[in-house]
Amino acid sequence: MHLYNLTLQGQTAINQAVHGNFSGTPKAQEICVGRGSTLQLLFCDPTTGKIKVLCSHEVFGIIRSLMPFRLTGGTKDYIAVGSDSGRIVILEYSAEKNSFVRVHQETFGKTGCRRIVPGHYLAADPKGRAIMIGAVERQKLVYIMNRDAEARLTISSPLEAHKQYTLCYGMVGIDVGFENPTFACLEFDYEDAEHDPTGEALQTTKQTLTFYELDLGLNHVVRKYAEPLDDKATMIIAVPGGNEGPSGVILCCENYLIYKNLGEQPDIRCPIPRRRVLCSHEVFGIIRSLMPFRLTGGTKGMFNDFILTLFGLSYLLNYFVDYIAVGSDSGRIVILEYSAEKNSFVRVHQETFGKTGCRRIVPGHYLAADPKGRAIMIGAVERQKLVYIMNRDAEARLTISSPLEAHKQYTLCYGMVGIDVGFENPTFACLEFDYEDAEHDPTGEALQTTKQTLTFYELDLGLNHVVRKYAEPLDDKATMIIAVPGGNEGPSGVILCCENYLIYKNLGEQPDIRCPIPRRRNDLDDPDRSLMIICAATHKTKLMYFFLLQTEQGDLFKVTLETDEDLVTEMKVKYFDTVPAANAMCILKTGFLFVASEFGDHHLYQIANLGDDPEEPEFSSKMHLDEGETFFYGIRELKSLVPIDRIESLCPLTDAYIGDLAREDAPQIYALVGRGARSTLRVLRNGLEVSEMAVSELPGNPNAVWTVKKNIDDKHDAYIVVSFVNATLVLAIGETVEEANDSGFMATTPTLGCGLIGDDALLQIYPDGIRHIRSDRRVNEWKTPGKRQIVKCAMNRLVACYMMRQVAVALAGGELVYFELDPTGQLNEFTERTSWPHEVLCMSLSEIPEGELRSRFLTVGIADSTVRVISLDPQDTLSPLSMQALPSQPESLLLLETTSEDGKGSSTIHLNIGLQNGCLLRTTVDNVTGDMMDTRTRYLGTRPVRVFRVRSQNRDAVLCTSSRSWLLYHYQNRFHLTPLSYVSLESASSFSSEQCLEGIVAISENTLRIMAVEKLGASFNHISYPLKFTPRRMIVHPLATAVMMIETDHAAYTTVTLDKKRNDMADDIVRLATDMEEVELAKEIADVLRNNRPDETVYGAAKAAPGKWASVVRLLNIKSGEVLSLFELPQDEAAKCIALVQFATHQDTLMVLVGCTISQKLSQVAKSTRGCIYTFLLTAAGDRFELIHRTDTPYPVNAIHDFRGSALVGMSNHLRLYEFGKKKLLAKCENKVSLFVAYFCNAFIADNNILECAWNALIHLQTEPGYNS
């Protein structure tokens, strides 16, 4: 057995995403996305709505954070990258190289994803003057960005803004105009909790919203202001300043958005309503964070309608910037720039600051950029934050400073943003938690009293120093911090997203603005369940700005701030639409919303309106509500958004099986993907997806097909020529395809080759000669000498105009005849001939390059298993140049000339050789000598390989046919050889019409097919079958084409329980009505509630209280997607494992055993006191199952396996053997393993040996035959 090929599915989850103007195109936008260790630049075509990859880059590390920024006055954005490298890296996209170029790389710490090493957070000053990079705990560094004499970006040494015992939850750059750059950080000071053995301090300590100011005069970062937060914020969002907004930040708390500002602006609190790839780059690491930024005054934009897709953590930021800062697991911050010419990312800077790996103290998890692009903060989960100053050198190249530390011991970071402080010192806001008191408190009381803090770090551009400007404890637990635009665009400050609240905060005299997060009306969710904001996107223009915030249920809310002078007076929240829960969102200036979904496919929407419908309710922080009350809203179908496109994703993948269940002679991958009601069973086939446009039956089985133009100036093909064994059929291409009788082709003989020759003449090669058809229908013919026939032929064309100039034919017996077209349009035969003792099996002529009169090479495949390169130079026509022996006789040849995507540099000639043994050889032919070298082999199938020239993305490609069809094409600066997920083809040619610009016409048996291949670069195509709950495990019937799976969700209702709750709520509404009018209205509402059931795949399933479980067992036909059998378990029973068991007493039947836990409570250690096993009988055909009985167990069941005619069951730390019984399973023997084993989850069985896998141990057991133990 030999492994001929290995195809890997690339990472599909998007964890980081930022957008901006990186390519330099005016008014352009692209999106930079992180897929693990891969940076991708995506372009969204506004005309077609398709997503294209511009470039893809592997960063060889874990990107923890990204921050785009632009230097003041700049036209191009940079990207600060926080990674696990212990460096901050400034990247710039190079359009020439089509890749990111490293501008600066500054080291500030150890490698690895450490919590005290900056890189986890990045924030940039909106004016591009400074960048704050922070760790999760303690450390924050600020870098000053500037330009040198040549206008190149420069970066200062890092200015520290560290603070011991401080955790950071987020940081943003505050838009303060041209005042000192200011950053807002969501922090938590756990110092008291660390030293409080009771744990009370941890409970009382609040988050703080801290503003850090960078004094550009002193080059020093000061902690300008810190405000405790009453709500726990989970995210901080910078609010645009200046003319675009009030500046400040928005804190995303549970159920609330809070706007805060540095000035006298009071906090605004508003409730949150509940509920074609352009470029892809493998970064060889884990991208943890992304942040686009633009240097101050920059105009180059990297992201116009481009979406950069990275695999890893996800943050889609809303700055139109040139560069991308990447935080990864490399311990470095990387600044990338997209190069349109190279169609890839170019590393501008790469600065090392820590160890590699995703460590909680190594920065890279967070990235925040000063809105002016002056500095980037990269932060770790714990302690460390670093700030890099961005600038330009004399050549206007981005420069990056050494890292400035902003560390703080015992501090966890939950988020960081760059505060828009204009051109003041760059300031970053971080959500932190100081656990110092809790660390030293054995009682745990300090942990309960310690609060999160919102901490502001300021980069003093004068002193090159980061100071902890201000830290404010937070009363509410914040999960996100959002920077509010400042300067002329907004009030600056931050919005804290806390549990059930949004809180706006800012430095200075601005009071907190607090607004509760609305809930869904008539929601069946657990009423005690708090609401959290999980994702945010900011959109700002010169005239307006707003925020889109998303709750756990996927509901989007438009959040706006009302200002009075520089103070925010009101926060308004309005339901926008519902989309899948996202890791990141990005609003493009062209009117698109890109949603990088947390689970399942990613989506692209077009924004139809801005949600300004006056008939829909708008909630305000000024609306009076009693304590604990909130607003309510009703969900609806998409109104503000229109779905345009999607990117397939397999995240999360819970189980998979590889096999040829569909009987297609090629294995498929069956994957369980997704979470909740949006879960699917994906069937993946290795191959490109083919769009079939037309299929027509032919009067017989043809052997070849071509397309022909009538004139050199035609944009589309005019004829389809189909050759049969004894005839030729010519079809005219128009609005319909029909037979043409006036083409001039000879219809009574088979055709060996045809095409356009000269300006407007046609050429047909048939066994007895060559037919030259003029435009005026005059025909010139060349007849073969004697009774010899033409067996093979080759023609070429001018690359620029698809016009043939050279023709070569092989006569029976191995003789070669060569023709050329002269300037008068006459086809002339050369007197030179050559011959071989063996028959010619195949031939190919290379294309005529632009500016040349002829091609220099003719390749010939001979029956002696050789391929030869023949010269066509007038000085030595038909003289041999080189020869290569083949492992098998050749079946077909195709010379293909390849140039770089930017059209620069010399071209390369590749000879594609199809062999009769099913292999494809690709060898390089020297442009001068004709020597063949660098041969590569790929096995394609069991039939001889034939190769045909087709068009793909305006470039030549090769379609290979064997037992399976393959496409060899050049994409993203590399060759791809991918099978087609289509029927086996026999011959093909390129096809172009008004309806299909780049298609393929092919024959398969007795059919003519027109198709197109669009999703280039994909290794697999998907078919999805919807599921109800999160799929956990699946088994495959050994004979049938069906899979059986278990689906389980926590905090979920079964169908029976959900119907009961819905009816009970409807009954309560009717019962509470008093007078007749209320009764009638209540009945109408009750009827709507009973009959109107929201689509759970769109709006999500209702969430139950913790400890509630729902499960189903499903049997599904993988060919049709039909559900053959479905069994729903009772409420609170969670299916954990499934296995096929053939009991010794019933050897002619297959049983399916499903192990369950009952009323399991999730905590640090999952707790469940009992379980059960369901036994199902599977029919012999595998088309349905039926329940036999249910067996109670004293412990939760986590693993079941077939073992020598019995069922081996893992329950907690017990192993038990069961045999089949009439009313229940019969326990035969048991083995209790050491108490330190938590519980078994899997097993591997061989003979008498059992290898049991537990969550914390690996146990080897051996059975003793005859003792049943």
mmCIF file with all atom_site columns, C-alpha atoms in Angstrom, residues 786-916:
data_model
loop_
_atom_site.group_PDB
_atom_site.id
_atom_site.type_symbol
_atom_site.label_atom_id
_atom_site.label_alt_id
_atom_site.label_comp_id
_atom_site.label_asym_id
_atom_site.label_entity_id
_atom_site.label_seq_id
_atom_site.pdbx_PDB_ins_code
_atom_site.Cartn_x
_atom_site.Cartn_y
_atom_site.Cartn_z
_atom_site.occupancy
_atom_site.B_iso_or_equiv
_atom_site.pdbx_formal_charge
_atom_site.auth_seq_id
_atom_site.auth_comp_id
_atom_site.auth_asym_id
_atom_site.auth_atom_id
_atom_site.pdbx_PDB_model_num
ATOM 1   C CA . GLY A 1 786 ? -0.392 8.282  -50.390 1.00 0.00 ? 786 GLY A CA 1
ATOM 2   C CA . LYS A 1 787 ? -2.933 6.532  -48.265 1.00 0.00 ? 787 LYS A CA 1
ATOM 3   C CA . ARG A 1 788 ? -1.318 7.423  -45.001 1.00 0.00 ? 788 ARG A CA 1
ATOM 4   C CA . GLN A 1 789 ? -3.523 9.058  -42.397 1.00 0.00 ? 789 GLN A CA 1
ATOM 5   C CA . ILE A 1 790 ? -3.013 11.691 -39.742 1.00 0.00 ? 790 ILE A CA 1
ATOM 6   C CA . VAL A 1 791 ? -3.064 10.079 -36.301 1.00 0.00 ? 791 VAL A CA 1
ATOM 7   C CA . LYS A 1 792 ? -2.232 13.058 -34.064 1.00 0.00 ? 792 LYS A CA 1
ATOM 8   C CA . CYS A 1 793 ? -2.003 16.832 -34.399 1.00 0.00 ? 793 CYS A CA 1
ATOM 9   C CA . ALA A 1 794 ? -0.978 19.903 -32.452 1.00 0.00 ? 794 ALA A CA 1
ATOM 10  C CA . MET A 1 795 ? -1.806 23.578 -32.888 1.00 0.00 ? 795 MET A CA 1
ATOM 11  C CA . ASN A 1 796 ? -0.927 26.691 -30.976 1.00 0.00 ? 796 ASN A CA 1
ATOM 12  C CA . ARG A 1 797 ? -2.044 30.305 -30.815 1.00 0.00 ? 797 ARG A CA 1
ATOM 13  C CA . LEU A 1 798 ? -0.891 33.802 -30.048 1.00 0.00 ? 798 LEU A CA 1
ATOM 14  C CA . VAL A 1 799 ? -1.413 34.402 -26.340 1.00 0.00 ? 799 VAL A CA 1
ATOM 15  C CA . ALA A 1 800 ? -2.901 37.859 -26.934 1.00 0.00 ? 800 ALA A CA 1
ATOM 16  C CA . CYS A 1 801 ? -5.490 36.932 -29.553 1.00 0.00 ? 801 CYS A CA 1
ATOM 17  C CA . TYR A 1 802 ? -6.156 33.149 -29.517 1.00 0.00 ? 802 TYR A CA 1
ATOM 18  C CA . MET A 1 803 ? -5.129 32.901 -33.194 1.00 0.00 ? 803 MET A CA 1
ATOM 19  C CA . MET A 1 804 ? -3.294 29.813 -34.477 1.00 0.00 ? 804 MET A CA 1
ATOM 20  C CA . ARG A 1 805 ? -0.018 30.294 -36.313 1.00 0.00 ? 805 ARG A CA 1
ATOM 21  C CA . GLN A 1 806 ? 1.668  26.880 -36.164 1.00 0.00 ? 806 GLN A CA 1
ATOM 22  C CA . VAL A 1 807 ? 0.377  23.377 -36.952 1.00 0.00 ? 807 VAL A CA 1
ATOM 23  C CA . ALA A 1 808 ? 2.102  20.015 -36.650 1.00 0.00 ? 808 ALA A CA 1
ATOM 24  C CA . VAL A 1 809 ? 0.638  16.648 -37.682 1.00 0.00 ? 809 VAL A CA 1
ATOM 25  C CA . ALA A 1 810 ? 1.897  13.092 -37.183 1.00 0.00 ? 810 ALA A CA 1
ATOM 26  C CA . LEU A 1 811 ? 1.292  10.563 -39.925 1.00 0.00 ? 811 LEU A CA 1
ATOM 27  C CA . ALA A 1 812 ? 0.888  6.859  -39.408 1.00 0.00 ? 812 ALA A CA 1
ATOM 28  C CA . GLY A 1 813 ? 4.301  5.293  -39.137 1.00 0.00 ? 813 GLY A CA 1
ATOM 29  C CA . GLY A 1 814 ? 5.849  8.004  -36.979 1.00 0.00 ? 814 GLY A CA 1
ATOM 30  C CA . GLU A 1 815 ? 6.465  10.788 -39.549 1.00 0.00 ? 815 GLU A CA 1
ATOM 31  C CA . LEU A 1 816 ? 6.086  14.437 -38.513 1.00 0.00 ? 816 LEU A CA 1
ATOM 32  C CA . VAL A 1 817 ? 4.942  17.284 -40.822 1.00 0.00 ? 817 VAL A CA 1
ATOM 33  C CA . TYR A 1 818 ? 5.137  20.952 -39.803 1.00 0.00 ? 818 TYR A CA 1
ATOM 34  C CA . PHE A 1 819 ? 3.142  23.998 -41.093 1.00 0.00 ? 819 PHE A CA 1
ATOM 35  C CA . GLU A 1 820 ? 3.260  27.741 -40.474 1.00 0.00 ? 820 GLU A CA 1
ATOM 36  C CA . LEU A 1 821 ? 0.909  30.571 -41.385 1.00 0.00 ? 821 LEU A CA 1
ATOM 37  C CA . ASP A 1 822 ? 2.544  33.258 -43.489 1.00 0.00 ? 822 ASP A CA 1
ATOM 38  C CA . PRO A 1 823 ? 1.641  37.003 -43.402 1.00 0.00 ? 823 PRO A CA 1
ATOM 39  C CA . THR A 1 824 ? -0.771 36.566 -46.355 1.00 0.00 ? 824 THR A CA 1
ATOM 40  C CA . GLY A 1 825 ? -2.862 34.024 -44.438 1.00 0.00 ? 825 GLY A CA 1
ATOM 41  C CA . GLN A 1 826 ? -1.581 31.009 -46.370 1.00 0.00 ? 826 GLN A CA 1
ATOM 42  C CA . LEU A 1 827 ? -0.710 27.805 -44.488 1.00 0.00 ? 827 LEU A CA 1
ATOM 43  C CA . ASN A 1 828 ? 2.687  26.640 -45.772 1.00 0.00 ? 828 ASN A CA 1
ATOM 44  C CA . GLU A 1 829 ? 4.233  23.213 -45.346 1.00 0.00 ? 829 GLU A CA 1
ATOM 45  C CA . PHE A 1 830 ? 7.892  23.055 -44.336 1.00 0.00 ? 830 PHE A CA 1
ATOM 46  C CA . THR A 1 831 ? 10.098 20.828 -46.413 1.00 0.00 ? 831 THR A CA 1
ATOM 47  C CA . GLU A 1 832 ? 11.858 19.505 -43.297 1.00 0.00 ? 832 GLU A CA 1
ATOM 48  C CA . ARG A 1 833 ? 10.357 16.329 -41.902 1.00 0.00 ? 833 ARG A CA 1
ATOM 49  C CA . THR A 1 834 ? 11.362 13.946 -39.177 1.00 0.00 ? 834 THR A CA 1
ATOM 50  C CA . SER A 1 835 ? 10.287 10.440 -38.261 1.00 0.00 ? 835 SER A CA 1
ATOM 51  C CA . TRP A 1 836 ? 10.693 7.790  -35.566 1.00 0.00 ? 836 TRP A CA 1
ATOM 52  C CA . PRO A 1 837 ? 10.518 3.999  -35.700 1.00 0.00 ? 837 PRO A CA 1
ATOM 53  C CA . HIS A 1 838 ? 7.571  4.079  -33.294 1.00 0.00 ? 838 HIS A CA 1
ATOM 54  C CA . GLU A 1 839 ? 4.138  5.611  -33.578 1.00 0.00 ? 839 GLU A CA 1
ATOM 55  C CA . VAL A 1 840 ? 3.433  9.119  -32.308 1.00 0.00 ? 840 VAL A CA 1
ATOM 56  C CA . LEU A 1 841 ? 0.896  8.878  -29.478 1.00 0.00 ? 841 LEU A CA 1
ATOM 57  C CA . CYS A 1 842 ? 0.452  12.557 -28.598 1.00 0.00 ? 842 CYS A CA 1
ATOM 58  C CA . MET A 1 843 ? 1.742  16.040 -29.440 1.00 0.00 ? 843 MET A CA 1
ATOM 59  C CA . SER A 1 844 ? 1.649  19.590 -28.061 1.00 0.00 ? 844 SER A CA 1
ATOM 60  C CA . LEU A 1 845 ? 2.813  23.022 -29.182 1.00 0.00 ? 845 LEU A CA 1
ATOM 61  C CA . SER A 1 846 ? 3.583  25.760 -26.714 1.00 0.00 ? 846 SER A CA 1
ATOM 62  C CA . GLU A 1 847 ? 1.795  29.100 -26.975 1.00 0.00 ? 847 GLU A CA 1
ATOM 63  C CA . ILE A 1 848 ? 3.321  31.956 -28.971 1.00 0.00 ? 848 ILE A CA 1
ATOM 64  C CA . PRO A 1 849 ? 4.448  34.654 -26.525 1.00 0.00 ? 849 PRO A CA 1
ATOM 65  C CA . GLU A 1 850 ? 3.515  38.277 -27.093 1.00 0.00 ? 850 GLU A CA 1
ATOM 66  C CA . GLY A 1 851 ? 5.938  39.979 -29.465 1.00 0.00 ? 851 GLY A CA 1
ATOM 67  C CA . GLU A 1 852 ? 7.072  36.686 -31.018 1.00 0.00 ? 852 GLU A CA 1
ATOM 68  C CA . LEU A 1 853 ? 6.235  35.162 -34.406 1.00 0.00 ? 853 LEU A CA 1
ATOM 69  C CA . ARG A 1 854 ? 6.379  31.512 -33.414 1.00 0.00 ? 854 ARG A CA 1
ATOM 70  C CA . SER A 1 855 ? 6.808  29.099 -30.596 1.00 0.00 ? 855 SER A CA 1
ATOM 71  C CA . ARG A 1 856 ? 10.221 27.475 -30.278 1.00 0.00 ? 856 ARG A CA 1
ATOM 72  C CA . PHE A 1 857 ? 9.143  24.074 -28.989 1.00 0.00 ? 857 PHE A CA 1
ATOM 73  C CA . LEU A 1 858 ? 7.088  21.100 -30.089 1.00 0.00 ? 858 LEU A CA 1
ATOM 74  C CA . THR A 1 859 ? 6.736  18.152 -27.716 1.00 0.00 ? 859 THR A CA 1
ATOM 75  C CA . VAL A 1 860 ? 6.027  14.653 -29.008 1.00 0.00 ? 860 VAL A CA 1
ATOM 76  C CA . GLY A 1 861 ? 5.072  11.514 -27.063 1.00 0.00 ? 861 GLY A CA 1
ATOM 77  C CA . ILE A 1 862 ? 6.377  8.307  -28.682 1.00 0.00 ? 862 ILE A CA 1
ATOM 78  C CA . ALA A 1 863 ? 5.220  4.721  -28.259 1.00 0.00 ? 863 ALA A CA 1
ATOM 79  C CA . ASP A 1 864 ? 8.664  3.764  -26.924 1.00 0.00 ? 864 ASP A CA 1
ATOM 80  C CA . SER A 1 865 ? 7.651  5.454  -23.626 1.00 0.00 ? 865 SER A CA 1
ATOM 81  C CA . THR A 1 866 ? 9.582  8.654  -24.262 1.00 0.00 ? 866 THR A CA 1
ATOM 82  C CA . VAL A 1 867 ? 8.691  12.282 -24.693 1.00 0.00 ? 867 VAL A CA 1
ATOM 83  C CA . ARG A 1 868 ? 10.851 14.520 -26.870 1.00 0.00 ? 868 ARG A CA 1
ATOM 84  C CA . VAL A 1 869 ? 11.241 18.270 -27.248 1.00 0.00 ? 869 VAL A CA 1
ATOM 85  C CA . ILE A 1 870 ? 11.629 19.347 -30.901 1.00 0.00 ? 870 ILE A CA 1
ATOM 86  C CA . SER A 1 871 ? 12.955 22.708 -32.078 1.00 0.00 ? 871 SER A CA 1
ATOM 87  C CA . LEU A 1 872 ? 10.815 24.902 -34.347 1.00 0.00 ? 872 LEU A CA 1
ATOM 88  C CA . ASP A 1 873 ? 13.496 27.549 -34.850 1.00 0.00 ? 873 ASP A CA 1
ATOM 89  C CA . PRO A 1 874 ? 13.889 28.355 -38.570 1.00 0.00 ? 874 PRO A CA 1
ATOM 90  C CA . GLN A 1 875 ? 17.618 27.592 -38.290 1.00 0.00 ? 875 GLN A CA 1
ATOM 91  C CA . ASP A 1 876 ? 17.126 24.031 -37.016 1.00 0.00 ? 876 ASP A CA 1
ATOM 92  C CA . THR A 1 877 ? 13.501 23.136 -37.674 1.00 0.00 ? 877 THR A CA 1
ATOM 93  C CA . LEU A 1 878 ? 12.368 19.763 -36.288 1.00 0.00 ? 878 LEU A CA 1
ATOM 94  C CA . SER A 1 879 ? 15.768 18.995 -34.765 1.00 0.00 ? 879 SER A CA 1
ATOM 95  C CA . PRO A 1 880 ? 15.640 17.190 -31.387 1.00 0.00 ? 880 PRO A CA 1
ATOM 96  C CA . LEU A 1 881 ? 16.549 19.181 -28.257 1.00 0.00 ? 881 LEU A CA 1
ATOM 97  C CA . SER A 1 882 ? 15.931 16.863 -25.334 1.00 0.00 ? 882 SER A CA 1
ATOM 98  C CA . MET A 1 883 ? 14.339 13.552 -24.410 1.00 0.00 ? 883 MET A CA 1
ATOM 99  C CA . GLN A 1 884 ? 12.891 12.062 -21.228 1.00 0.00 ? 884 GLN A CA 1
ATOM 100 C CA . ALA A 1 885 ? 12.045 8.425  -20.548 1.00 0.00 ? 885 ALA A CA 1
ATOM 101 C CA . LEU A 1 886 ? 8.639  7.737  -19.027 1.00 0.00 ? 886 LEU A CA 1
ATOM 102 C CA . PRO A 1 887 ? 7.443  4.961  -16.714 1.00 0.00 ? 887 PRO A CA 1
ATOM 103 C CA . SER A 1 888 ? 4.550  4.262  -19.082 1.00 0.00 ? 888 SER A CA 1
ATOM 104 C CA . GLN A 1 889 ? 3.438  5.117  -22.583 1.00 0.00 ? 889 GLN A CA 1
ATOM 105 C CA . PRO A 1 890 ? 2.190  8.718  -22.880 1.00 0.00 ? 890 PRO A CA 1
ATOM 106 C CA . GLU A 1 891 ? -1.491 9.335  -23.513 1.00 0.00 ? 891 GLU A CA 1
ATOM 107 C CA . SER A 1 892 ? -1.537 13.139 -23.914 1.00 0.00 ? 892 SER A CA 1
ATOM 108 C CA . LEU A 1 893 ? 0.718  16.210 -23.734 1.00 0.00 ? 893 LEU A CA 1
ATOM 109 C CA . LEU A 1 894 ? 0.086  19.874 -22.991 1.00 0.00 ? 894 LEU A CA 1
ATOM 110 C CA . LEU A 1 895 ? 2.641  22.687 -22.898 1.00 0.00 ? 895 LEU A CA 1
ATOM 111 C CA . LEU A 1 896 ? 1.511  25.479 -20.591 1.00 0.00 ? 896 LEU A CA 1
ATOM 112 C CA . GLU A 1 897 ? 3.261  28.786 -20.053 1.00 0.00 ? 897 GLU A CA 1
ATOM 113 C CA . THR A 1 898 ? 2.860  30.303 -16.589 1.00 0.00 ? 898 THR A CA 1
ATOM 114 C CA . THR A 1 899 ? 3.570  33.869 -15.534 1.00 0.00 ? 899 THR A CA 1
ATOM 115 C CA . SER A 1 900 ? 3.358  35.493 -12.124 1.00 0.00 ? 900 SER A CA 1
ATOM 116 C CA . GLU A 1 901 ? 0.008  37.012 -11.115 1.00 0.00 ? 901 GLU A CA 1
ATOM 117 C CA . ASP A 1 902 ? 1.365  40.542 -11.331 1.00 0.00 ? 902 ASP A CA 1
ATOM 118 C CA . GLY A 1 903 ? 2.561  39.877 -14.889 1.00 0.00 ? 903 GLY A CA 1
ATOM 119 C CA . LYS A 1 904 ? 6.145  40.730 -14.004 1.00 0.00 ? 904 LYS A CA 1
ATOM 120 C CA . GLY A 1 905 ? 9.185  38.520 -14.334 1.00 0.00 ? 905 GLY A CA 1
ATOM 121 C CA . SER A 1 906 ? 9.954  35.772 -16.809 1.00 0.00 ? 906 SER A CA 1
ATOM 122 C CA . SER A 1 907 ? 7.459  33.065 -17.680 1.00 0.00 ? 907 SER A CA 1
ATOM 123 C CA . THR A 1 908 ? 7.909  29.356 -17.053 1.00 0.00 ? 908 THR A CA 1
ATOM 124 C CA . ILE A 1 909 ? 6.955  26.585 -19.468 1.00 0.00 ? 909 ILE A CA 1
ATOM 125 C CA . HIS A 1 910 ? 5.495  23.452 -17.887 1.00 0.00 ? 910 HIS A CA 1
ATOM 126 C CA . LEU A 1 911 ? 4.968  20.238 -19.835 1.00 0.00 ? 911 LEU A CA 1
ATOM 127 C CA . ASN A 1 912 ? 2.006  18.244 -18.529 1.00 0.00 ? 912 ASN A CA 1
ATOM 128 C CA . ILE A 1 913 ? 2.238  14.557 -19.479 1.00 0.00 ? 913 ILE A CA 1
ATOM 129 C CA . GLY A 1 914 ? -0.718 12.208 -19.073 1.00 0.00 ? 914 GLY A CA 1
ATOM 130 C CA . LEU A 1 915 ? 0.353  8.561  -18.897 1.00 0.00 ? 915 LEU A CA 1
ATOM 131 C CA . GLN A 1 916 ? -1.597 5.431  -19.701 1.00 0.00 ? 916 GLN A CA 1
#
